Amino acid sequence: MSEVSKDFKSVGLSQEILDNLKSLGYLKMTPIQEKGLPFILSGQDFIGQANTGSGKTAAFALGILAKLDLTKLSPQALVIVPTRELAEQVANEIRRLARFTNNIKVLTMSGGLEERHKIKSLKQGADVIVGTSGRILKLLETGKLITSDIKVLVLDEADRLLEMGSLAEMNRIASFTPLDRQTMLFSATFPQGIKELSSGLQEDAAQVTIDSQHQMSTTQQLFFKVEEEKNDALLCVLEHYHPESCIIFCNSKEICNKVSGWLRTKTIDSLQLHADLEQQDRTLTLIKFDNKSSRILVATDLASRGLDVKDVSVVINYDLPHDHELYIHRIGRTGRAGQEGLAISLYTGRERETLMAIGEYLKSDCVIKGLNELKETKSVILRSEMATMYISGGRKDNIRPGDILGALTKEAGLKGVEVGKIHILEVNSYVAIIHGKVEHAIKCLNASKIKGKKFRVGKA
Ligand code: ADP
Ligand code: MG
C-alpha cells in the first residue's frame, strides 16, 4: 500500500464502524477506498475502477452500511454480482464490516439448493441483498423482492456482468428500483459497455480510476520459456518456490484435469475449480482452499476474477491467458491488499505473441527467466496441514463460529490452534481441523450436541 494512504477516520465514518475496521486489521484505506469513499459516502453515483484485490468491496459496503435505516424491514441495498461464489464472498465481507451490530441482515440470492430457506428469510426481513442478475430479476418479476426501500444499487465486477448477462438485463433490474437511488459500478477493467451501462443507470457519476501500474508494484512477475510439455517445468517451479498456497491457471478444464492428475502421480494433492463442477462442489473447493485443506488449486478463469481467496502466495499461469485483461485478473489473486505477490507464467514458443501482447499492455519488458536459474530441491512437501469437517447445520440453525469452536474444545478436547477456519453457510458448515485430529473430532461431535441440537458430522 502506498505511503500516502490515510486511515479511515478522515472520511467521517461512525466510531463503531471505525472500531470494527480496526479489529479487522483494516488500518489504512486502500487507494480506491481513499479516493472513492468521499463520493460514495456523499451518496453520489459512482464508478470505481481498480485492480482485483484492491478493496472495492469494502468501499461500497461502507457506503451501504452508512445509509441503512434499521427501522425498515424491506431491503435497502441491492448488489448484483456475476457468480454465486462471489455473492457469498461479497455478502461475507459486508457481514464482517457490519459486525458492530447484530441487526443487519445480509442475504444472498443466487439460486441453488438453499433458495427455499432464503425466500423465507427474505420474507422475515433483510437489509442487504447480494445476488446474481438472473436470479434477482426472477425475484423482482415475481414480486418476491420488494424494492420500494432500495437506496443503493451496486453492480460489482461490471465488466463480467456485461459478458455474462446483458445491458438490457441490468437496465431491467434497475427499473424495479426507485429513481432516487444511488447507483455504483465497480470493475477491474473498463470495456466500452460500461460507459453505456453508466449512462443508462447513473446520473452525474463520479469516476475514480486507480491505474494498474501503481497497484501491481507489489507483485513480482516472472516468465519462463518452457517446452511444449510443461509438466516438468511446473514441478520445477513448485519445487523451487515451494508455495504456501498456489493457484495454477489453465486455459481449459481438460488441461486442469490433466495437470491435477499429473500432480497426483507426484503425490501432490490439488483441488480443481472449473465450470464442469456442480455448484456445491465449487463452493466446497473454495472453502477447502481457503481453510488450507489444500495448498494448490488448479483452475480455469472461473477463479480469476473477483473471488477473494486469501493469501495466495503464488499464481502460476500454466498457460498464458488469451488476453491481457485476463492476465491482470489472474495475477490479481496474489499480492492482494498490499501483500507481496509472485506471478509465474510458463510459455512456449507458440505463445510468444500472447506474451508480447501482455508485455505491451504492462508497458514494461516482461522478465524472462530460464528454468536452469532455479535451484532444485530434492523433495517437495506440498502437503496441507488441515482437513475439512462437515456439519449438517448452519445459519438457519443460528450456529455461530463460537458454538462450533466451543463444542470442539469441550467435547473433543481440541486446542484452539488445532482448529482452523470455520465457514458457516445457510444449511451447513465446514471446519478446518488439523490432520491428526479430524477423525477424533468427527467421532466426538457426532456423539454430542451443538446449541442443544444433534447434527450429522463427517469428513468433507
Ligand atoms: P476487490 O473487490 O477490489 O477485488 P476485495 O474487496 O475482495 O477486492 O478485497 C481484497 C482483500 O483486501 C479482502 O481480503 C479484504 O478483506 C481486504 N481489504 C479490503 N480493504 C482493506 C483495508 N483497508 N485494509 C486491509 N485489508 C483490506
Ligand atoms: Mg471485488
Short mmCIF file of C-alpha atoms and ligand atoms in Angstrom, two decimals:
data_model
loop_
_atom_site.label_atom_id
_atom_site.label_comp_id
_atom_site.label_asym_id
_atom_site.label_seq_id
_atom_site.Cartn_x
_atom_site.Cartn_y
_atom_site.Cartn_z
CA MET A 1 0.00 0.00 0.00
CA SER A 2 1.27 3.46 -0.74
CA GLU A 3 2.72 5.69 1.92
CA VAL A 4 0.15 8.40 1.26
CA SER A 5 -2.74 6.19 2.35
CA LYS A 6 -4.77 7.58 5.20
CA ASP A 7 -6.69 5.92 7.94
CA PHE A 8 -10.44 5.59 7.76
CA LYS A 9 -11.08 8.37 10.26
CA SER A 10 -10.53 11.05 7.64
CA VAL A 11 -13.67 10.17 5.68
CA GLY A 12 -16.12 10.54 8.55
CA LEU A 13 -17.35 7.06 9.47
CA SER A 14 -19.11 6.35 12.74
CA GLN A 15 -16.99 5.40 15.74
CA GLU A 16 -18.43 1.88 15.91
CA ILE A 17 -17.56 1.25 12.26
CA LEU A 18 -14.06 2.63 12.86
CA ASP A 19 -13.57 0.34 15.86
CA ASN A 20 -14.71 -2.65 13.87
CA LEU A 21 -12.41 -1.79 10.94
CA LYS A 22 -9.55 -1.68 13.38
CA SER A 23 -10.45 -5.08 14.80
CA LEU A 24 -10.47 -6.47 11.25
CA GLY A 25 -6.97 -5.14 10.70
CA TYR A 26 -8.11 -2.53 8.19
CA LEU A 27 -5.83 0.21 9.43
CA LYS A 28 -5.27 2.24 6.28
CA MET A 29 -7.52 2.81 3.33
CA THR A 30 -6.55 1.24 0.03
CA PRO A 31 -6.27 3.77 -2.85
CA ILE A 32 -9.76 3.07 -4.22
CA GLN A 33 -11.21 3.49 -0.74
CA GLU A 34 -9.33 6.69 -0.08
CA LYS A 35 -10.26 8.29 -3.40
CA GLY A 36 -13.74 6.76 -3.64
CA LEU A 37 -15.26 6.90 -0.16
CA PRO A 38 -15.79 10.66 -0.09
CA PHE A 39 -18.06 10.35 -3.18
CA ILE A 40 -19.61 7.08 -2.07
CA LEU A 41 -20.49 8.37 1.39
CA SER A 42 -21.91 11.58 -0.06
CA GLY A 43 -24.50 9.47 -1.88
CA GLN A 44 -23.31 10.40 -5.36
CA ASP A 45 -23.47 7.88 -8.20
CA PHE A 46 -20.06 6.32 -8.59
CA ILE A 47 -17.82 4.37 -10.96
CA GLY A 48 -14.80 2.71 -9.37
CA GLN A 49 -12.12 1.06 -11.42
CA ALA A 50 -9.25 -0.67 -9.65
CA ASN A 51 -7.39 -3.91 -9.87
CA THR A 52 -8.74 -7.06 -8.23
CA GLY A 53 -7.77 -7.28 -4.60
CA SER A 54 -7.78 -3.56 -4.09
CA GLY A 55 -10.64 -3.44 -1.59
CA LYS A 56 -13.54 -2.41 -3.81
CA THR A 57 -16.00 -4.48 -1.78
CA ALA A 58 -15.32 -2.59 1.43
CA ALA A 59 -15.57 0.68 -0.48
CA PHE A 60 -19.19 0.07 -1.46
CA ALA A 61 -20.05 -1.93 1.67
CA LEU A 62 -19.14 1.01 3.90
CA GLY A 63 -21.31 3.22 1.71
CA ILE A 64 -24.23 0.82 2.11
CA LEU A 65 -23.80 0.44 5.87
CA ALA A 66 -23.68 4.19 6.38
CA LYS A 67 -27.05 4.52 4.66
CA LEU A 68 -29.05 1.74 6.30
CA ASP A 69 -32.07 2.69 8.34
CA LEU A 70 -32.60 -0.21 10.73
CA THR A 71 -36.24 0.59 11.35
CA LYS A 72 -37.07 -0.53 7.81
CA LEU A 73 -37.99 -4.14 7.07
CA SER A 74 -37.61 -4.48 3.35
CA PRO A 75 -34.24 -4.43 1.60
CA GLN A 76 -32.39 -1.14 1.28
CA ALA A 77 -29.42 -2.18 -0.82
CA LEU A 78 -29.12 -4.49 -3.79
CA VAL A 79 -25.74 -5.77 -5.00
CA ILE A 80 -25.51 -7.62 -8.33
CA VAL A 81 -22.50 -9.89 -8.91
CA PRO A 82 -21.64 -12.28 -11.75
CA THR A 83 -21.40 -15.61 -9.88
CA ARG A 84 -22.76 -17.43 -6.85
CA GLU A 85 -19.32 -17.74 -5.31
CA LEU A 86 -18.90 -14.00 -5.49
CA ALA A 87 -22.32 -13.46 -3.97
CA GLU A 88 -21.27 -15.50 -0.93
CA GLN A 89 -17.97 -13.72 -0.69
CA VAL A 90 -19.33 -10.21 -1.03
CA ALA A 91 -22.09 -10.98 1.47
CA ASN A 92 -19.49 -12.23 3.93
CA GLU A 93 -17.36 -9.12 3.56
CA ILE A 94 -20.43 -6.96 4.20
CA ARG A 95 -21.30 -9.09 7.25
CA ARG A 96 -17.78 -8.69 8.61
CA LEU A 97 -17.95 -4.95 8.15
CA ALA A 98 -21.37 -4.91 9.80
CA ARG A 99 -20.17 -6.90 12.79
CA PHE A 100 -20.56 -3.91 15.11
CA THR A 101 -24.28 -4.60 15.23
CA ASN A 102 -26.36 -7.77 15.28
CA ASN A 103 -29.19 -6.12 13.49
CA ILE A 104 -28.02 -6.01 9.91
CA LYS A 105 -29.14 -8.91 7.79
CA VAL A 106 -27.34 -9.70 4.56
CA LEU A 107 -28.86 -12.32 2.30
CA THR A 108 -27.52 -13.92 -0.87
CA MET A 109 -29.91 -14.78 -3.67
CA SER A 110 -28.34 -16.73 -6.46
CA GLY A 111 -30.34 -19.88 -6.95
CA GLY A 112 -29.33 -23.30 -5.79
CA LEU A 113 -30.46 -25.65 -3.09
CA GLU A 114 -30.71 -23.20 -0.26
CA GLU A 115 -33.05 -20.84 -2.05
CA ARG A 116 -36.22 -22.06 -0.34
CA HIS A 117 -34.85 -21.18 3.10
CA LYS A 118 -33.74 -17.87 1.78
CA ILE A 119 -37.10 -16.83 0.40
CA LYS A 120 -38.41 -17.48 3.90
CA SER A 121 -35.61 -15.31 5.34
CA LEU A 122 -36.40 -12.65 2.78
CA LYS A 123 -39.99 -12.51 3.98
CA GLN A 124 -38.77 -12.13 7.56
CA GLY A 125 -36.86 -9.01 6.56
CA ALA A 126 -33.39 -8.47 5.10
CA ASP A 127 -31.41 -5.25 4.72
CA VAL A 128 -28.90 -6.05 2.02
CA ILE A 129 -29.43 -8.48 -0.87
CA VAL A 130 -26.48 -9.80 -2.84
CA GLY A 131 -27.25 -11.91 -5.88
CA THR A 132 -26.70 -12.90 -9.47
CA SER A 133 -28.59 -11.00 -12.13
CA GLY A 134 -30.74 -13.83 -13.47
CA ARG A 135 -31.92 -14.84 -10.04
CA ILE A 136 -32.56 -11.31 -8.84
CA LEU A 137 -34.53 -10.49 -11.94
CA LYS A 138 -36.74 -13.53 -11.40
CA LEU A 139 -37.41 -12.48 -7.80
CA LEU A 140 -38.24 -8.97 -8.94
CA GLU A 141 -40.58 -10.15 -11.67
CA THR A 142 -42.44 -12.49 -9.35
CA GLY A 143 -42.78 -9.77 -6.74
CA LYS A 144 -40.82 -11.71 -4.10
CA LEU A 145 -38.27 -8.96 -3.71
CA ILE A 146 -39.73 -5.67 -2.55
CA THR A 147 -37.76 -2.71 -3.82
CA SER A 148 -39.58 0.35 -2.54
CA ASP A 149 -36.94 0.99 0.15
CA ILE A 150 -33.88 0.36 -2.04
CA LYS A 151 -31.48 3.27 -1.68
CA VAL A 152 -28.33 1.76 -3.12
CA LEU A 153 -27.80 -0.36 -6.21
CA VAL A 154 -24.33 -1.79 -6.80
CA LEU A 155 -23.11 -3.61 -9.89
CA ASP A 156 -19.91 -5.36 -8.87
CA GLU A 157 -17.50 -6.76 -11.47
CA ALA A 158 -19.48 -4.80 -14.03
CA ASP A 159 -17.20 -5.91 -16.87
CA ARG A 160 -18.01 -9.51 -16.13
CA LEU A 161 -21.72 -8.81 -15.60
CA LEU A 162 -21.86 -7.47 -19.12
CA GLU A 163 -20.09 -10.52 -20.52
CA MET A 164 -22.41 -12.95 -18.77
CA GLY A 165 -25.68 -11.10 -18.82
CA SER A 166 -26.68 -8.15 -20.91
CA LEU A 167 -27.09 -4.44 -20.73
CA ALA A 168 -30.84 -4.92 -21.09
CA GLU A 169 -30.90 -7.25 -18.09
CA MET A 170 -29.12 -4.71 -15.88
CA ASN A 171 -31.42 -1.94 -17.03
CA ARG A 172 -34.42 -4.11 -16.34
CA ILE A 173 -33.24 -4.85 -12.78
CA ALA A 174 -32.64 -1.16 -12.17
CA SER A 175 -36.09 -0.30 -13.49
CA PHE A 176 -37.63 -2.04 -10.46
CA THR A 177 -35.76 0.22 -8.04
CA PRO A 178 -36.58 3.80 -7.02
CA LEU A 179 -35.16 6.53 -9.26
CA ASP A 180 -33.57 8.47 -6.42
CA ARG A 181 -31.30 5.55 -5.54
CA GLN A 182 -27.51 5.79 -5.50
CA THR A 183 -26.02 3.60 -8.23
CA MET A 184 -22.43 2.35 -8.08
CA LEU A 185 -20.44 0.40 -10.68
CA PHE A 186 -17.21 -1.40 -9.86
CA SER A 187 -14.87 -3.07 -12.25
CA ALA A 188 -11.24 -4.06 -12.63
CA THR A 189 -11.21 -3.32 -16.35
CA PHE A 190 -13.11 -0.81 -18.37
CA PRO A 191 -14.54 -2.08 -21.65
CA GLN A 192 -16.78 0.15 -23.76
CA GLY A 193 -20.00 -1.39 -22.47
CA ILE A 194 -19.51 0.12 -19.03
CA LYS A 195 -19.98 3.60 -20.39
CA GLU A 196 -23.31 2.60 -21.85
CA LEU A 197 -24.26 0.89 -18.64
CA SER A 198 -23.44 4.03 -16.72
CA SER A 199 -25.34 6.36 -18.99
CA GLY A 200 -28.44 4.20 -18.67
CA LEU A 201 -28.33 3.83 -14.90
CA GLN A 202 -26.43 6.73 -13.43
CA GLU A 203 -26.67 10.45 -13.18
CA ASP A 204 -23.69 12.72 -12.80
CA ALA A 205 -21.47 9.85 -11.66
CA ALA A 206 -18.10 10.49 -10.07
CA GLN A 207 -15.41 8.27 -11.51
CA VAL A 208 -12.25 7.10 -9.78
CA THR A 209 -9.63 5.05 -11.60
CA ILE A 210 -6.60 3.62 -9.85
CA ASP A 211 -4.06 2.78 -12.51
CA SER A 212 -2.77 -0.76 -12.53
CA GLN A 213 0.88 0.22 -12.81
CA HIS A 214 0.70 1.65 -9.38
CA GLN A 215 -1.16 -1.32 -7.98
CA MET A 216 0.96 -4.06 -9.39
CA SER A 217 4.17 -2.93 -7.80
CA THR A 218 3.85 -5.48 -5.02
CA THR A 219 3.62 -8.47 -7.34
CA GLN A 220 6.74 -9.83 -8.95
CA GLN A 221 6.05 -11.20 -12.42
CA LEU A 222 8.31 -13.81 -13.97
CA PHE A 223 8.03 -15.53 -17.33
CA PHE A 224 9.65 -18.89 -18.05
CA LYS A 225 10.20 -20.19 -21.56
CA VAL A 226 9.44 -23.89 -21.48
CA GLU A 227 9.00 -26.92 -23.73
CA GLU A 228 5.63 -27.85 -25.23
CA GLU A 229 5.24 -30.44 -22.49
CA LYS A 230 5.04 -28.19 -19.44
CA ASN A 231 4.62 -30.63 -16.58
CA ASP A 232 8.28 -30.93 -15.69
CA ALA A 233 8.62 -27.18 -15.72
CA LEU A 234 5.64 -26.90 -13.40
CA LEU A 235 7.19 -29.34 -10.95
CA CYS A 236 10.47 -27.48 -11.14
CA VAL A 237 8.73 -24.20 -10.26
CA LEU A 238 6.78 -25.80 -7.40
CA GLU A 239 9.96 -27.38 -6.04
CA HIS A 240 11.86 -24.15 -6.16
CA TYR A 241 9.27 -21.75 -4.78
CA HIS A 242 7.53 -24.20 -2.51
CA PRO A 243 4.44 -22.00 -2.26
CA GLU A 244 2.39 -21.84 0.89
CA SER A 245 -0.65 -21.59 -1.36
CA CYS A 246 -0.86 -21.51 -5.12
CA ILE A 247 -3.35 -21.23 -7.96
CA ILE A 248 -2.36 -22.87 -11.21
CA PHE A 249 -4.37 -21.34 -14.06
CA CYS A 250 -5.09 -23.39 -17.18
CA ASN A 251 -6.94 -22.39 -20.33
CA SER A 252 -9.43 -25.27 -20.27
CA LYS A 253 -10.99 -27.75 -17.90
CA GLU A 254 -9.35 -30.58 -19.84
CA ILE A 255 -5.95 -29.11 -19.07
CA CYS A 256 -6.97 -28.66 -15.41
CA ASN A 257 -7.77 -32.37 -15.27
CA LYS A 258 -4.52 -33.28 -16.89
CA VAL A 259 -2.44 -31.10 -14.56
CA SER A 260 -4.26 -32.27 -11.47
CA GLY A 261 -3.89 -35.91 -12.48
CA TRP A 262 -0.24 -35.49 -13.19
CA LEU A 263 0.40 -33.79 -9.86
CA ARG A 264 -1.32 -36.73 -8.21
CA THR A 265 1.21 -39.09 -9.76
CA LYS A 266 3.83 -36.98 -8.00
CA THR A 267 1.84 -37.36 -4.76
CA ILE A 268 0.92 -33.69 -4.78
CA ASP A 269 -2.72 -33.12 -3.86
CA SER A 270 -4.65 -30.40 -5.54
CA LEU A 271 -8.19 -29.09 -5.80
CA GLN A 272 -9.87 -28.24 -9.08
CA LEU A 273 -12.18 -25.41 -9.99
CA HIS A 274 -13.88 -25.16 -13.35
CA ALA A 275 -17.33 -24.78 -14.83
CA ASP A 276 -17.95 -28.53 -15.12
CA LEU A 277 -18.27 -28.94 -11.37
CA GLU A 278 -21.62 -28.82 -9.64
CA GLN A 279 -22.23 -25.65 -7.68
CA GLN A 280 -21.91 -27.46 -4.34
CA ASP A 281 -18.55 -28.89 -5.32
CA ARG A 282 -17.32 -25.47 -6.37
CA THR A 283 -18.31 -23.98 -3.04
CA LEU A 284 -16.63 -26.81 -1.16
CA THR A 285 -13.47 -26.48 -3.26
CA LEU A 286 -13.19 -22.78 -2.45
CA ILE A 287 -13.78 -23.44 1.23
CA LYS A 288 -11.13 -26.17 1.32
CA PHE A 289 -8.64 -23.93 -0.42
CA ASP A 290 -9.43 -21.02 1.84
CA ASN A 291 -9.18 -23.10 5.03
CA LYS A 292 -5.85 -24.58 3.97
CA SER A 293 -7.03 -28.14 3.43
CA SER A 294 -5.13 -27.96 0.16
CA ARG A 295 -2.28 -25.77 -0.92
CA ILE A 296 -2.87 -26.00 -4.64
CA LEU A 297 -5.89 -25.01 -6.69
CA VAL A 298 -5.87 -25.89 -10.37
CA ALA A 299 -8.39 -23.64 -12.07
CA THR A 300 -9.76 -22.10 -15.21
CA ASP A 301 -10.55 -18.40 -15.40
CA LEU A 302 -13.63 -19.07 -13.34
CA ALA A 303 -11.26 -18.40 -10.43
CA SER A 304 -9.51 -15.42 -11.93
CA ARG A 305 -12.00 -12.68 -11.21
CA GLY A 306 -13.43 -11.19 -8.14
CA LEU A 307 -13.08 -14.17 -5.86
CA ASP A 308 -11.10 -13.25 -2.82
CA VAL A 309 -9.03 -16.26 -2.00
CA LYS A 310 -6.81 -15.04 0.79
CA ASP A 311 -3.06 -15.38 0.99
CA VAL A 312 -2.31 -16.91 -2.36
CA SER A 313 1.44 -16.70 -2.32
CA VAL A 314 1.99 -17.71 -5.93
CA VAL A 315 -0.08 -17.63 -9.11
CA ILE A 316 1.19 -19.87 -11.89
CA ASN A 317 -0.06 -19.46 -15.43
CA TYR A 318 0.36 -22.97 -16.76
CA ASP A 319 -0.96 -21.50 -19.99
CA LEU A 320 -0.77 -17.84 -20.88
CA PRO A 321 -4.30 -16.41 -20.90
CA HIS A 322 -5.63 -15.36 -24.29
CA ASP A 323 -5.92 -11.70 -23.42
CA HIS A 324 -4.16 -9.23 -21.22
CA GLU A 325 -7.22 -8.38 -19.15
CA LEU A 326 -7.47 -11.99 -18.05
CA TYR A 327 -3.78 -11.86 -17.22
CA ILE A 328 -4.39 -8.90 -14.92
CA HIS A 329 -7.31 -10.66 -13.29
CA ARG A 330 -5.33 -13.85 -12.75
CA ILE A 331 -2.29 -12.26 -11.20
CA GLY A 332 -4.62 -10.16 -9.07
CA ARG A 333 -5.11 -13.34 -7.00
CA THR A 334 -1.69 -12.77 -5.46
CA GLY A 335 -0.30 -9.66 -3.81
CA ARG A 336 -3.71 -8.71 -2.50
CA ALA A 337 -4.27 -5.59 -0.40
CA GLY A 338 -0.63 -4.64 -0.35
CA GLN A 339 0.85 -8.08 0.37
CA GLU A 340 3.82 -9.15 -1.71
CA GLY A 341 2.88 -11.49 -4.51
CA LEU A 342 4.54 -13.67 -7.10
CA ALA A 343 3.13 -14.45 -10.54
CA ILE A 344 4.87 -17.02 -12.72
CA SER A 345 3.94 -17.69 -16.32
CA LEU A 346 5.07 -20.66 -18.36
CA TYR A 347 5.09 -20.06 -22.11
CA THR A 348 6.18 -21.99 -25.16
CA GLY A 349 7.47 -20.72 -28.48
CA ARG A 350 3.90 -20.91 -29.74
CA GLU A 351 2.67 -18.49 -27.08
CA ARG A 352 5.22 -15.82 -27.94
CA GLU A 353 2.74 -13.47 -29.49
CA THR A 354 0.47 -13.57 -26.48
CA LEU A 355 3.49 -12.82 -24.33
CA MET A 356 4.32 -9.76 -26.43
CA ALA A 357 0.75 -8.51 -26.15
CA ILE A 358 0.86 -8.85 -22.37
CA GLY A 359 4.22 -7.09 -22.24
CA GLU A 360 2.84 -4.24 -24.30
CA TYR A 361 -0.14 -3.89 -22.03
CA LEU A 362 2.02 -3.91 -18.91
CA LYS A 363 4.12 -1.19 -20.55
CA SER A 364 7.23 -2.92 -19.32
CA ASP A 365 9.51 -5.64 -20.54
CA CYS A 366 8.47 -8.97 -19.16
CA VAL A 367 11.18 -10.51 -17.01
CA ILE A 368 12.13 -13.67 -18.87
CA LYS A 369 13.85 -16.39 -16.91
CA GLY A 370 15.24 -19.82 -17.62
CA LEU A 371 14.34 -22.87 -15.61
CA ASN A 372 18.05 -23.52 -15.19
CA GLU A 373 18.15 -20.48 -12.92
CA LEU A 374 16.01 -22.32 -10.39
CA LYS A 375 17.54 -24.30 -7.58
CA GLU A 376 16.36 -27.85 -7.32
CA THR A 377 15.20 -29.06 -4.00
CA LYS A 378 15.06 -32.79 -3.57
CA SER A 379 11.63 -33.39 -2.17
CA VAL A 380 8.52 -31.30 -2.46
CA ILE A 381 6.40 -31.47 0.60
CA LEU A 382 3.28 -29.75 -0.52
CA ARG A 383 1.03 -31.50 1.93
CA SER A 384 -1.59 -29.41 3.63
CA GLU A 385 -1.85 -29.33 7.38
CA MET A 386 -5.62 -29.19 7.61
CA ALA A 387 -8.58 -31.38 6.68
CA THR A 388 -12.19 -30.28 6.38
CA MET A 389 -15.05 -31.45 8.57
CA TYR A 390 -18.69 -31.09 7.59
CA ILE A 391 -21.57 -30.26 9.96
CA SER A 392 -25.21 -30.55 8.85
CA GLY A 393 -26.23 -27.25 10.47
CA GLY A 394 -25.68 -23.62 9.57
CA ARG A 395 -27.04 -20.11 9.73
CA LYS A 396 -30.64 -21.33 9.66
CA ASP A 397 -29.90 -23.13 12.97
CA ASN A 398 -28.34 -19.95 14.35
CA ILE A 399 -24.98 -21.65 14.62
CA ARG A 400 -22.06 -19.27 15.08
CA PRO A 401 -18.32 -19.99 14.87
CA GLY A 402 -18.07 -19.78 18.67
CA ASP A 403 -20.62 -22.60 19.08
CA ILE A 404 -18.57 -24.93 16.89
CA LEU A 405 -15.27 -23.96 18.46
CA GLY A 406 -16.85 -24.44 21.89
CA ALA A 407 -18.05 -27.96 21.01
CA LEU A 408 -14.64 -28.88 19.59
CA THR A 409 -12.74 -27.73 22.66
CA LYS A 410 -15.25 -29.02 25.22
CA GLU A 411 -16.48 -32.28 23.66
CA ALA A 412 -13.44 -33.28 21.62
CA GLY A 413 -10.75 -31.70 23.79
CA LEU A 414 -9.12 -29.91 20.86
CA LYS A 415 -6.89 -26.93 21.43
CA GLY A 416 -7.77 -23.66 19.72
CA VAL A 417 -4.70 -23.89 17.49
CA GLU A 418 -5.87 -27.26 16.16
CA VAL A 419 -8.97 -25.69 14.70
CA GLY A 420 -8.70 -23.60 11.55
CA LYS A 421 -11.21 -21.55 9.65
CA ILE A 422 -14.90 -22.06 10.22
CA HIS A 423 -17.26 -21.41 7.32
CA ILE A 424 -20.94 -21.20 8.17
CA LEU A 425 -23.36 -21.45 5.25
CA GLU A 426 -27.14 -21.33 5.24
CA VAL A 427 -27.82 -25.02 5.95
CA ASN A 428 -24.40 -26.46 6.77
CA SER A 429 -20.93 -25.59 7.99
CA TYR A 430 -17.34 -26.53 7.29
CA VAL A 431 -14.48 -26.53 9.77
CA ALA A 432 -10.76 -26.97 9.17
CA ILE A 433 -9.15 -29.33 11.69
CA ILE A 434 -5.52 -30.29 11.96
CA HIS A 435 -4.96 -33.61 10.09
CA GLY A 436 -4.23 -35.91 13.01
CA LYS A 437 -7.31 -34.83 14.94
CA VAL A 438 -10.07 -34.79 12.37
CA GLU A 439 -11.35 -38.39 12.84
CA HIS A 440 -11.43 -37.91 16.59
CA ALA A 441 -13.28 -34.60 16.27
CA ILE A 442 -15.89 -36.15 13.97
CA LYS A 443 -16.50 -39.02 16.37
CA CYS A 444 -16.91 -36.73 19.38
CA LEU A 445 -19.19 -34.25 17.64
CA ASN A 446 -21.42 -37.00 16.28
CA ALA A 447 -21.91 -38.17 19.83
CA SER A 448 -22.74 -34.73 21.23
CA LYS A 449 -24.82 -31.66 20.52
CA ILE A 450 -24.20 -28.15 19.25
CA LYS A 451 -26.53 -25.49 20.63
CA GLY A 452 -28.56 -28.28 22.18
CA LYS A 453 -29.19 -29.94 18.83
CA LYS A 454 -27.85 -33.08 17.15
CA PHE A 455 -26.17 -32.71 13.76
CA ARG A 456 -24.56 -35.08 11.31
CA VAL A 457 -20.81 -34.58 11.21
CA GLY A 458 -18.41 -36.10 8.71
CA LYS A 459 -15.34 -35.61 6.57
CA ALA A 460 -15.98 -33.23 3.67
P1 ADP B 1 -11.64 -6.31 -4.98
O1 ADP B 1 -13.13 -6.37 -4.90
O2 ADP B 1 -11.13 -4.96 -5.29
O3 ADP B 1 -11.08 -7.36 -5.88
P2 ADP B 1 -11.73 -7.17 -2.27
O4 ADP B 1 -12.78 -6.24 -1.87
O5 ADP B 1 -12.12 -8.59 -2.49
O6 ADP B 1 -11.03 -6.64 -3.56
O7 ADP B 1 -10.57 -7.04 -1.19
C1 ADP B 1 -9.38 -7.80 -1.21
C2 ADP B 1 -8.91 -8.11 0.19
O8 ADP B 1 -8.46 -6.94 0.86
C3 ADP B 1 -10.00 -8.67 1.07
O9 ADP B 1 -9.45 -9.78 1.76
C4 ADP B 1 -10.33 -7.57 2.04
O10 ADP B 1 -10.76 -8.14 3.26
C5 ADP B 1 -9.03 -6.86 2.16
N1 ADP B 1 -9.13 -5.40 2.45
C6 ADP B 1 -10.02 -4.54 1.92
N2 ADP B 1 -9.80 -3.28 2.39
C7 ADP B 1 -8.74 -3.37 3.24
C8 ADP B 1 -8.03 -2.41 4.03
N3 ADP B 1 -8.35 -1.13 4.04
N4 ADP B 1 -7.01 -2.87 4.78
C9 ADP B 1 -6.68 -4.19 4.77
N5 ADP B 1 -7.30 -5.13 4.04
C10 ADP B 1 -8.32 -4.74 3.27
MG MG B 2 -14.47 -7.36 -6.00
#
